[in-house]
PDB file of C-alpha atoms in Angstrom:
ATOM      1  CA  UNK Y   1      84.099  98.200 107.777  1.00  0.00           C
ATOM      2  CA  UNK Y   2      84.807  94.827 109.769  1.00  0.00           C
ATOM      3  CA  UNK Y   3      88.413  96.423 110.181  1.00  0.00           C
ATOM      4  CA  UNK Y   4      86.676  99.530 111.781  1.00  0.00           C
ATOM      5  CA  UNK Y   5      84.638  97.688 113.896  1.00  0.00           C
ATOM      6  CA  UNK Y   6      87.130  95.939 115.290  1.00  0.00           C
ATOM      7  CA  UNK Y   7      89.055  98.890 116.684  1.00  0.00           C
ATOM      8  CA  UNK Y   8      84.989 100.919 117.084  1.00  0.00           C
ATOM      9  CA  UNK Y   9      83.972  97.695 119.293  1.00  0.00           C
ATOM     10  CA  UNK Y  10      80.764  97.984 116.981  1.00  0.00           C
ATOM     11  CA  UNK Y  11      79.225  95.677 114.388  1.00  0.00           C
ATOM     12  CA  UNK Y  12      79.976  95.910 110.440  1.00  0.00           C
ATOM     13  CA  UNK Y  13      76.580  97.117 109.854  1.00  0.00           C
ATOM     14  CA  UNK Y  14      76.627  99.968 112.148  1.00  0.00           C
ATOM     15  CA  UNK Y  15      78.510 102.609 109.489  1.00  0.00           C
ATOM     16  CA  UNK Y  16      74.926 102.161 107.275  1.00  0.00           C
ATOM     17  CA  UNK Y  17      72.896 103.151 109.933  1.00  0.00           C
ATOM     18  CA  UNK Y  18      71.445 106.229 109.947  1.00  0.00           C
ATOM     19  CA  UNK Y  19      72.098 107.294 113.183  1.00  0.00           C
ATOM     20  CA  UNK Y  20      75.331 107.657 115.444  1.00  0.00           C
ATOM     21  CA  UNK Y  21      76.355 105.074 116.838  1.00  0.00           C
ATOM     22  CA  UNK Y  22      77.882 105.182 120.599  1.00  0.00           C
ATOM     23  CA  UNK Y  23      80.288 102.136 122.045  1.00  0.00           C
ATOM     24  CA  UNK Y  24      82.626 101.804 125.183  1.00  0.00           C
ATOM     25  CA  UNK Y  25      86.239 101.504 124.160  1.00  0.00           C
ATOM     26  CA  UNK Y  26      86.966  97.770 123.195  1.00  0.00           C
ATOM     27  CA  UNK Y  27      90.616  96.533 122.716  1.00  0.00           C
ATOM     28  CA  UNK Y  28      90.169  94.048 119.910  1.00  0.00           C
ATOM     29  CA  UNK Y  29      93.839  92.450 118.983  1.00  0.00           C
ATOM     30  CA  UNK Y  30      92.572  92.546 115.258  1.00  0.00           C
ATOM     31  CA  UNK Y  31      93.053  96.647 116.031  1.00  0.00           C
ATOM     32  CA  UNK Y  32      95.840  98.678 113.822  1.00  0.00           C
ATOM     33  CA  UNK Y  33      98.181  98.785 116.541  1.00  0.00           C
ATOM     34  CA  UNK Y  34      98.806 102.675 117.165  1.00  0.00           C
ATOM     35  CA  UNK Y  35      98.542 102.689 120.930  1.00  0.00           C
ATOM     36  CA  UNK Y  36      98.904 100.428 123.849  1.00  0.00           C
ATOM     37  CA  UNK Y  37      95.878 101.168 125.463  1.00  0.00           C
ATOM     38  CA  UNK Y  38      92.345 101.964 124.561  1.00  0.00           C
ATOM     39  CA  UNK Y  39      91.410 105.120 123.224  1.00  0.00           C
ATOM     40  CA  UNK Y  40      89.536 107.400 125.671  1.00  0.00           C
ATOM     41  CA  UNK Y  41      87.631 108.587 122.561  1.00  0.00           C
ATOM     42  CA  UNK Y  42      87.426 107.835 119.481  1.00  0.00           C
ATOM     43  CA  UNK Y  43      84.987 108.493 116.802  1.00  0.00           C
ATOM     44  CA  UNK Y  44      84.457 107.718 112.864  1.00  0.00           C
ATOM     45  CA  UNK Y  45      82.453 107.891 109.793  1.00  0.00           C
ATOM     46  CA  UNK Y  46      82.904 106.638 106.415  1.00  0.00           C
ATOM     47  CA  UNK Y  47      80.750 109.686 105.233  1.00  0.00           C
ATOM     48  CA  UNK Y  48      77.215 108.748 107.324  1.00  0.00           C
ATOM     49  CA  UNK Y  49      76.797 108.495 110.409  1.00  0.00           C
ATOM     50  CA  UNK Y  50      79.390 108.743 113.025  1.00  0.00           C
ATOM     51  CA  UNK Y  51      80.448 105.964 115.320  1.00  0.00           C
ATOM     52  CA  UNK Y  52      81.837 106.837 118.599  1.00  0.00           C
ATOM     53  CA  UNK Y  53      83.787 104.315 121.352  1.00  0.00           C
ATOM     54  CA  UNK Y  54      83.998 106.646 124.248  1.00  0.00           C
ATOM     55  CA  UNK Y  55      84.654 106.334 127.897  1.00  0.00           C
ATOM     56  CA  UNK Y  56      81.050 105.758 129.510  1.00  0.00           C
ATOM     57  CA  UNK Y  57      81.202 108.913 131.975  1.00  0.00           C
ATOM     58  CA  UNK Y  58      81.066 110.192 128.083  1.00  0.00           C
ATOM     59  CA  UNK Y  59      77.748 108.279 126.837  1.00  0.00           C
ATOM     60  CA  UNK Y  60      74.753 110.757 128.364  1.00  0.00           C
ATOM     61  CA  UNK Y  61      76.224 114.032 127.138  1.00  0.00           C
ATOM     62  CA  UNK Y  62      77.455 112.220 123.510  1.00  0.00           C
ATOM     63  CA  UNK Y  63      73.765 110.655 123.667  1.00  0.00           C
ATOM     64  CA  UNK Y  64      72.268 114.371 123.924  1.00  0.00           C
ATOM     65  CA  UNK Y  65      74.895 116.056 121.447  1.00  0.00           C
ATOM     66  CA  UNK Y  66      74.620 113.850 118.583  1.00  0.00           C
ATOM     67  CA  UNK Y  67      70.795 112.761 118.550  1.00  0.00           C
ATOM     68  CA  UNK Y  68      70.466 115.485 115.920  1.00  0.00           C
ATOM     69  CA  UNK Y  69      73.087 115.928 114.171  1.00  0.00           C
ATOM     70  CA  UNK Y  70      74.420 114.121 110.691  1.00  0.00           C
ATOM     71  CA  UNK Y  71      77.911 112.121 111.442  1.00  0.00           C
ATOM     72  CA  UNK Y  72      80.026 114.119 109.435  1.00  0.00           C
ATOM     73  CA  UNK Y  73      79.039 117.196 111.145  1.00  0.00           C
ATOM     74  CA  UNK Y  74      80.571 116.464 114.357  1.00  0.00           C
ATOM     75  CA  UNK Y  75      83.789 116.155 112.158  1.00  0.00           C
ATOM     76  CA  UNK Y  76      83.581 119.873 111.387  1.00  0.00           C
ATOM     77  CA  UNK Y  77      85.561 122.525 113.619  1.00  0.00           C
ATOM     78  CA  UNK Y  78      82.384 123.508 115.170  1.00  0.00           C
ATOM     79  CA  UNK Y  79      81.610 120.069 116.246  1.00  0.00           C
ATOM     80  CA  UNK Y  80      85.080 118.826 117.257  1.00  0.00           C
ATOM     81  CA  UNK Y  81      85.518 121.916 119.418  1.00  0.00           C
ATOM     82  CA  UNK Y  82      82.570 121.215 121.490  1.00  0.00           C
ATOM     83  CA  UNK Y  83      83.451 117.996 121.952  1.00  0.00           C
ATOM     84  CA  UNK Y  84      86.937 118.712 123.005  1.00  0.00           C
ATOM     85  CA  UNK Y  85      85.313 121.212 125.601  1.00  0.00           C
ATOM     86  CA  UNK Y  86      83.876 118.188 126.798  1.00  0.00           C
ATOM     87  CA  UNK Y  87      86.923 115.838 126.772  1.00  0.00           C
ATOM     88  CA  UNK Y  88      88.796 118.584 128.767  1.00  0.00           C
ATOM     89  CA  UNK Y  89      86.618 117.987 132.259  1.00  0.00           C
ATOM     90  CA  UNK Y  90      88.493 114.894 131.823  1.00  0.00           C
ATOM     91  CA  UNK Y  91      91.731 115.538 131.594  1.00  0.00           C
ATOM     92  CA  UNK Y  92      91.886 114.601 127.931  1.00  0.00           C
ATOM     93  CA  UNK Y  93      91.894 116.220 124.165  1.00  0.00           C
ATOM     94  CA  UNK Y  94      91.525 115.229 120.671  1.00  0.00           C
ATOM     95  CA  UNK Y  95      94.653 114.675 118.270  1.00  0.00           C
ATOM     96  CA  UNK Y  96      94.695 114.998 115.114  1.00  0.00           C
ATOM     97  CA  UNK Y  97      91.779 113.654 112.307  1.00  0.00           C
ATOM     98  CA  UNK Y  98      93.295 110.995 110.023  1.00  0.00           C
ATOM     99  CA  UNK Y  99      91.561 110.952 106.641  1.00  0.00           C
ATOM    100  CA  UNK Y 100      92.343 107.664 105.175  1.00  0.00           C
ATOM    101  CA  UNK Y 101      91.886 106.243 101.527  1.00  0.00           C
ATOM    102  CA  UNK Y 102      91.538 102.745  99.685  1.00  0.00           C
ATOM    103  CA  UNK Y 103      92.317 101.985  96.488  1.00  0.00           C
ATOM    104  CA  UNK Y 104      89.250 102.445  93.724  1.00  0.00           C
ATOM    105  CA  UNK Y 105      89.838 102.446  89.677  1.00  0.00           C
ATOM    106  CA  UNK Y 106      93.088 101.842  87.898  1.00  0.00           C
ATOM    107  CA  UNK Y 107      95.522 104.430  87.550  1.00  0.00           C
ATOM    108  CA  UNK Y 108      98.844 104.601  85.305  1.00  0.00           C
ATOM    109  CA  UNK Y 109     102.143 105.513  86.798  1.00  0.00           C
ATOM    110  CA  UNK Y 110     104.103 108.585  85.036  1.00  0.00           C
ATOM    111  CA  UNK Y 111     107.153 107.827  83.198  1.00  0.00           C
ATOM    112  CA  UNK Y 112     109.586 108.585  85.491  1.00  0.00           C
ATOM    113  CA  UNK Y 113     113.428 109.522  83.986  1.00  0.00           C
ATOM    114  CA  UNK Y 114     114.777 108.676  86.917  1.00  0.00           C
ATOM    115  CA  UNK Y 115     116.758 104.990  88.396  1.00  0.00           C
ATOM    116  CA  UNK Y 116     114.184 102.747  90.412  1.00  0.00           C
ATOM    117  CA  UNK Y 117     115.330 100.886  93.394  1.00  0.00           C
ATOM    118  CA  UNK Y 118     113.063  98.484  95.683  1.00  0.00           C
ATOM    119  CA  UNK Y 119     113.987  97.589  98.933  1.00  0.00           C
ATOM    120  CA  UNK Y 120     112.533  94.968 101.287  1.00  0.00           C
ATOM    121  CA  UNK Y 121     112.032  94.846 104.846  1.00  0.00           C
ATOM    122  CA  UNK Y 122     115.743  94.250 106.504  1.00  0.00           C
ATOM    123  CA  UNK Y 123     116.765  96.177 103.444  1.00  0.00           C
ATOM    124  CA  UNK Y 124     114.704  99.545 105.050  1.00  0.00           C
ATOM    125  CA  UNK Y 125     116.523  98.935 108.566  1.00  0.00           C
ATOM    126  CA  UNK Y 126     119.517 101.164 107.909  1.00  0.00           C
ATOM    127  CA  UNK Y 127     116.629 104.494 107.057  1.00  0.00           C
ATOM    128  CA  UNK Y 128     115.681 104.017 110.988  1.00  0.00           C
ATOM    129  CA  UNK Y 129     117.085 107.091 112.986  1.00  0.00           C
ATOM    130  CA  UNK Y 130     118.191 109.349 109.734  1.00  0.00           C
ATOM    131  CA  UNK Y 131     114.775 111.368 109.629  1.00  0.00           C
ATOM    132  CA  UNK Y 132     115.158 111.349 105.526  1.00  0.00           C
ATOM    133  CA  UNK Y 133     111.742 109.697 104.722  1.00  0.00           C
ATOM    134  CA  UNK Y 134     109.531 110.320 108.485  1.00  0.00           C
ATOM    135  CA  UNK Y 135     106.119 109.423 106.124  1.00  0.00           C
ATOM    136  CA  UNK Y 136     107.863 106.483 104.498  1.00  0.00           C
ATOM    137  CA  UNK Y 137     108.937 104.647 107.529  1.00  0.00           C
ATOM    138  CA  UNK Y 138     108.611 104.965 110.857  1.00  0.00           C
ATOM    139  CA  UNK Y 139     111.007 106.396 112.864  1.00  0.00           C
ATOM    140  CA  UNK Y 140     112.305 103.130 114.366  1.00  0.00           C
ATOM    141  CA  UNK Y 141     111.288  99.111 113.497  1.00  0.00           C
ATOM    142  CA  UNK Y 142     107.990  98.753 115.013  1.00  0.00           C
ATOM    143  CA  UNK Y 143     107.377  94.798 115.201  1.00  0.00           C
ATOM    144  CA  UNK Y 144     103.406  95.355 115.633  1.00  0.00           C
ATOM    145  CA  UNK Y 145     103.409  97.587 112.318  1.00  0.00           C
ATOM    146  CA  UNK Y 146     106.590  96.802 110.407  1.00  0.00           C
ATOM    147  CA  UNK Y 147     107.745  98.164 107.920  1.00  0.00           C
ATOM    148  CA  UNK Y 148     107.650  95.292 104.408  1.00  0.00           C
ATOM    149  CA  UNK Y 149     108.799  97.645 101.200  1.00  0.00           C
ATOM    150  CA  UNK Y 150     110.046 100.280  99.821  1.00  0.00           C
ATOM    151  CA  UNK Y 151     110.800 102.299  96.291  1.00  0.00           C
ATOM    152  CA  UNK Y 152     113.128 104.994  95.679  1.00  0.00           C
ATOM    153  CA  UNK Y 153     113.694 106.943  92.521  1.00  0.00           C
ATOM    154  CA  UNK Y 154     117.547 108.245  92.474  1.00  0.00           C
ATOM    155  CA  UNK Y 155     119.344 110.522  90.831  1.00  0.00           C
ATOM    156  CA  UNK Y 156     123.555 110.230  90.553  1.00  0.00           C
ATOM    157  CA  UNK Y 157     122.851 107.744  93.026  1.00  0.00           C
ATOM    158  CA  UNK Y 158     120.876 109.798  95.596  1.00  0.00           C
ATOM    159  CA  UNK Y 159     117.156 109.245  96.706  1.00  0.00           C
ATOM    160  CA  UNK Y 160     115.071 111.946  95.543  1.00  0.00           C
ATOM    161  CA  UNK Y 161     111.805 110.433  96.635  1.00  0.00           C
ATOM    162  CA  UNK Y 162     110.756 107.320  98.945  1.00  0.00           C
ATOM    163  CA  UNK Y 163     107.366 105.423  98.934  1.00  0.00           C
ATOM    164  CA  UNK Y 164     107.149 102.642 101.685  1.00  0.00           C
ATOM    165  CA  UNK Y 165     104.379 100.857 103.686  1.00  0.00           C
ATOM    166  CA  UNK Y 166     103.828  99.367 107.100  1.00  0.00           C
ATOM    167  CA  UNK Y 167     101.891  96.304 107.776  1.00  0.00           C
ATOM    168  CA  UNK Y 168      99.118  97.843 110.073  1.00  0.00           C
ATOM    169  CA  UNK Y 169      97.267  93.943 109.874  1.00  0.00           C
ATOM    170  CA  UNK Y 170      97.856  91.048 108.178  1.00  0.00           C
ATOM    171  CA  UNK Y 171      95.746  92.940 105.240  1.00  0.00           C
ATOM    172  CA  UNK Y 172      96.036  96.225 105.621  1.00  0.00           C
ATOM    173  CA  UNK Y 173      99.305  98.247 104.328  1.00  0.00           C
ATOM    174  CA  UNK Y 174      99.848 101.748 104.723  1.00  0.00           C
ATOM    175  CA  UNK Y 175     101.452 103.993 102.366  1.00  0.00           C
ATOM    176  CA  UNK Y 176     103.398 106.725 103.007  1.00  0.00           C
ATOM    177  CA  UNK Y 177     105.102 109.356 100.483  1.00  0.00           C
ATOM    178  CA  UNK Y 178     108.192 112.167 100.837  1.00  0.00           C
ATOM    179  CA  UNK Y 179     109.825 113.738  97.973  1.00  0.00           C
ATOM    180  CA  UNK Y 180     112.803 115.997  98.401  1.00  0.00           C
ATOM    181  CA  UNK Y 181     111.509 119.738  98.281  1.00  0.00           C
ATOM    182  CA  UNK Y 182     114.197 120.895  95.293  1.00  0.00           C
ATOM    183  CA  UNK Y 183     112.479 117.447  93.314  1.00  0.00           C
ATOM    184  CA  UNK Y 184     108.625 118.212  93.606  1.00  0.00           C
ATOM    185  CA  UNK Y 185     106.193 119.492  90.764  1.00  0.00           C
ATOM    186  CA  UNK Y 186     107.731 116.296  88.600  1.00  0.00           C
ATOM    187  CA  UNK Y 187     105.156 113.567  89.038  1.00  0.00           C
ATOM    188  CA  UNK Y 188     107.829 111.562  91.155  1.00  0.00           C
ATOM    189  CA  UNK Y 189     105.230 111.339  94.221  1.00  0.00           C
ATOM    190  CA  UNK Y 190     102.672 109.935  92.116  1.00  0.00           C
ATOM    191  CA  UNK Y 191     104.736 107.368  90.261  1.00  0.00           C
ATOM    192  CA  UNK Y 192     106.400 106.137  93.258  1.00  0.00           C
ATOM    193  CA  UNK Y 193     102.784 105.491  94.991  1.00  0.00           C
ATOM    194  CA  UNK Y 194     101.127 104.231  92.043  1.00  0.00           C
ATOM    195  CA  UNK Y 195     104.152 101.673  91.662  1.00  0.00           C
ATOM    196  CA  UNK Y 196     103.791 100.669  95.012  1.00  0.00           C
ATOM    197  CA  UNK Y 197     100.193 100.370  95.530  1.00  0.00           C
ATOM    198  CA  UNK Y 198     100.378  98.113  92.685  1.00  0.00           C
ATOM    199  CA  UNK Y 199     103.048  95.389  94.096  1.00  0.00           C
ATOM    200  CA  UNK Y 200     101.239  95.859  97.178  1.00  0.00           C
ATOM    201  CA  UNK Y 201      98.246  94.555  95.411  1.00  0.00           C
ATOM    202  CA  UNK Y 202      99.897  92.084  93.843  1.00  0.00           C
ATOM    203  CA  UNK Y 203     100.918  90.368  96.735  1.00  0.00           C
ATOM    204  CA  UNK Y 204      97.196  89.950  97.693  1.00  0.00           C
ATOM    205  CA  UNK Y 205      97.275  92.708 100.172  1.00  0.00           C
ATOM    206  CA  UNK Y 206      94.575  96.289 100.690  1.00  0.00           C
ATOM    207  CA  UNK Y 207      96.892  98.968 100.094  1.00  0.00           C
ATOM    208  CA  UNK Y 208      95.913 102.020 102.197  1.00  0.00           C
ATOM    209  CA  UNK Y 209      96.517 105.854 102.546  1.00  0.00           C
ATOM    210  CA  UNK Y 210      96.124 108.229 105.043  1.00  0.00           C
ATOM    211  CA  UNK Y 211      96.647 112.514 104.601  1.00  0.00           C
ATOM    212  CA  UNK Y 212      95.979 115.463 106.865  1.00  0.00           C
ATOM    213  CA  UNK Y 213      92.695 117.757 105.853  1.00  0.00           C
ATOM    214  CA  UNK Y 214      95.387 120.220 104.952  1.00  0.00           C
ATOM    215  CA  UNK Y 215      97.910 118.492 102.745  1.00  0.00           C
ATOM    216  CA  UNK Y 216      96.593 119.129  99.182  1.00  0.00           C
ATOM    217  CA  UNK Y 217     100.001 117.697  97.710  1.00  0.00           C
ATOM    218  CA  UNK Y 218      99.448 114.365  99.262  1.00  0.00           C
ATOM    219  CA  UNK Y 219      95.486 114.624  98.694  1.00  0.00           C
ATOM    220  CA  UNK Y 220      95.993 115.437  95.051  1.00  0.00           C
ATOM    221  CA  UNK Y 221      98.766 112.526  95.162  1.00  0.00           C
ATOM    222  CA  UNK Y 222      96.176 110.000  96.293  1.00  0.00           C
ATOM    223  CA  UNK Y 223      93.629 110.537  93.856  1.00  0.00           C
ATOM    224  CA  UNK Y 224      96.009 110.517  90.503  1.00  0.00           C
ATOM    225  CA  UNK Y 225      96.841 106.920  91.987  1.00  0.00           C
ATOM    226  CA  UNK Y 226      93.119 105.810  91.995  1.00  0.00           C
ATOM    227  CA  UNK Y 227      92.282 105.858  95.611  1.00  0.00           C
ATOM    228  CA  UNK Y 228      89.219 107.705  97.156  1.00  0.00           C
ATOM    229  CA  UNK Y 229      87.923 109.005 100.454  1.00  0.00           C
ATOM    230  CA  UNK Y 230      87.086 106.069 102.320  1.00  0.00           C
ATOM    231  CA  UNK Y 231      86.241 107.054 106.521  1.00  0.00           C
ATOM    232  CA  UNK Y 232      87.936 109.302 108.376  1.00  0.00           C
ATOM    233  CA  UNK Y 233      89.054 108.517 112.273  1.00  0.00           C
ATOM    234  CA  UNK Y 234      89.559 111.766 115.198  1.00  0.00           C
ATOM    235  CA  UNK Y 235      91.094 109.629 118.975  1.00  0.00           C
ATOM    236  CA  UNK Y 236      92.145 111.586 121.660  1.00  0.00           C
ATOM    237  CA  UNK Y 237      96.000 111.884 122.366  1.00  0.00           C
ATOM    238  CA  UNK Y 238      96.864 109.016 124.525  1.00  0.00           C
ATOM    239  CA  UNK Y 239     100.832 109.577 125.112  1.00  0.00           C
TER     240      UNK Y 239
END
């Protein structure tokens, strides 16, 4: 929650209240560093209420739309869409919702038959530009989120699945999962995360995960390793 409210220009507090919550944009440098500008919208809930840093030519109409609804409504297409028709006078529209996870009880990783390799951060350089592992690593080195480790399982010598993280703060690491289609169905996902999450962890840092509403493999993923729902974030496109 202070993490949130860093990047929600709120107060801790304000994802236990029972109402929504409404903030102008803030640019906080303690923010996971996604864009290079404030977010014209942006709103979230960690199952609640909602909080929502919006532009303030935004604040009357959110003030009207949201006095009486529950948070996690306005998350639902019904709600989004209205507030897109809104955004739209503007010149802007929402992206895509990011539900995110944290790590809750222990999990154990599957036995996996298959060679482990680790690789640390100038190690991961060469996987920039291929486009083998997009939800591993990003596309390029990103010094404001870079990249810090990485595990493969191989078979004969080729990578048949890739688990890496980016340091999105000082605290906060992000996972990311891909599996080669022809390899799937063999628990090599899940072992790779729940190996990961657990060095992570070990090196005193919040491992974290993030899936779209519709990817039930990397949902299903999530939870064998032991994380749970933990908020869920909708912005606006911004580039």
């Amino acid at each position: 929650m202070e993490q949130l409210a860093a990047e929600c220009n709120c107060a801790p507090g304000d994802f236990e209240k029972d109402e929504n919550v409404i903030t102008l944009p803030g640019f906080d440098d303690r923010r996971r560093k996604f864009s290079d500008r404030p977010f014209f919208f942006r709103m979230t809930t960690t199952g609640g209420n909602a909080v929502i840093s919006a532009d303030g030519r935004l604040h009357d109409w959110l003030h009207e739309y949201t006095k009486s609804k529950a948070g996690h409504w306005l998350f639902e297409h019904t709600g989004l869409r209205e507030i897109d028709r809104r955004l739209a006078l503007y010149g802007k529209e929402l992206y895509s919702t990011h539900h995110m996870f944290l790590p809750g009880g222990d999990s154990e990783p599957p036995p996996l038959k298959t060679q482990i390799r680790w690789y640390e951060q100038e190690e991961i350089h060469p996987f920039y530009g291929s486009g083998e592992f997009p939800n591993a690593f990003a596309k390029k080195y990103t010094p404001e989120r870079p990249d810090m480790l990485g595990v493969a399982a191989l078979e004969q010598g080729a990578i048949i699945g890739m688990a890496g993280c980016s340091a999105d703060t000082p605290l906060l690491w992000q996972i990311g999962i891909d599996v080669m289609p022809a390899c799937r169905g063999r628990g090599i996902g899940t072992a790779l995360v729940s190996l990961l999450k657990a060095e992570i962890l070990a090196r005193g840092k919040v491992p974290y995960y993030g899936a779209s509403l519709s990817n039930i493999y990397s949902w299903r993923i999530a939870l064998k390793c032991g994380f749970y729902p933990a908020w869920i974030d909708v912005t606006t496109k911004e580039w």
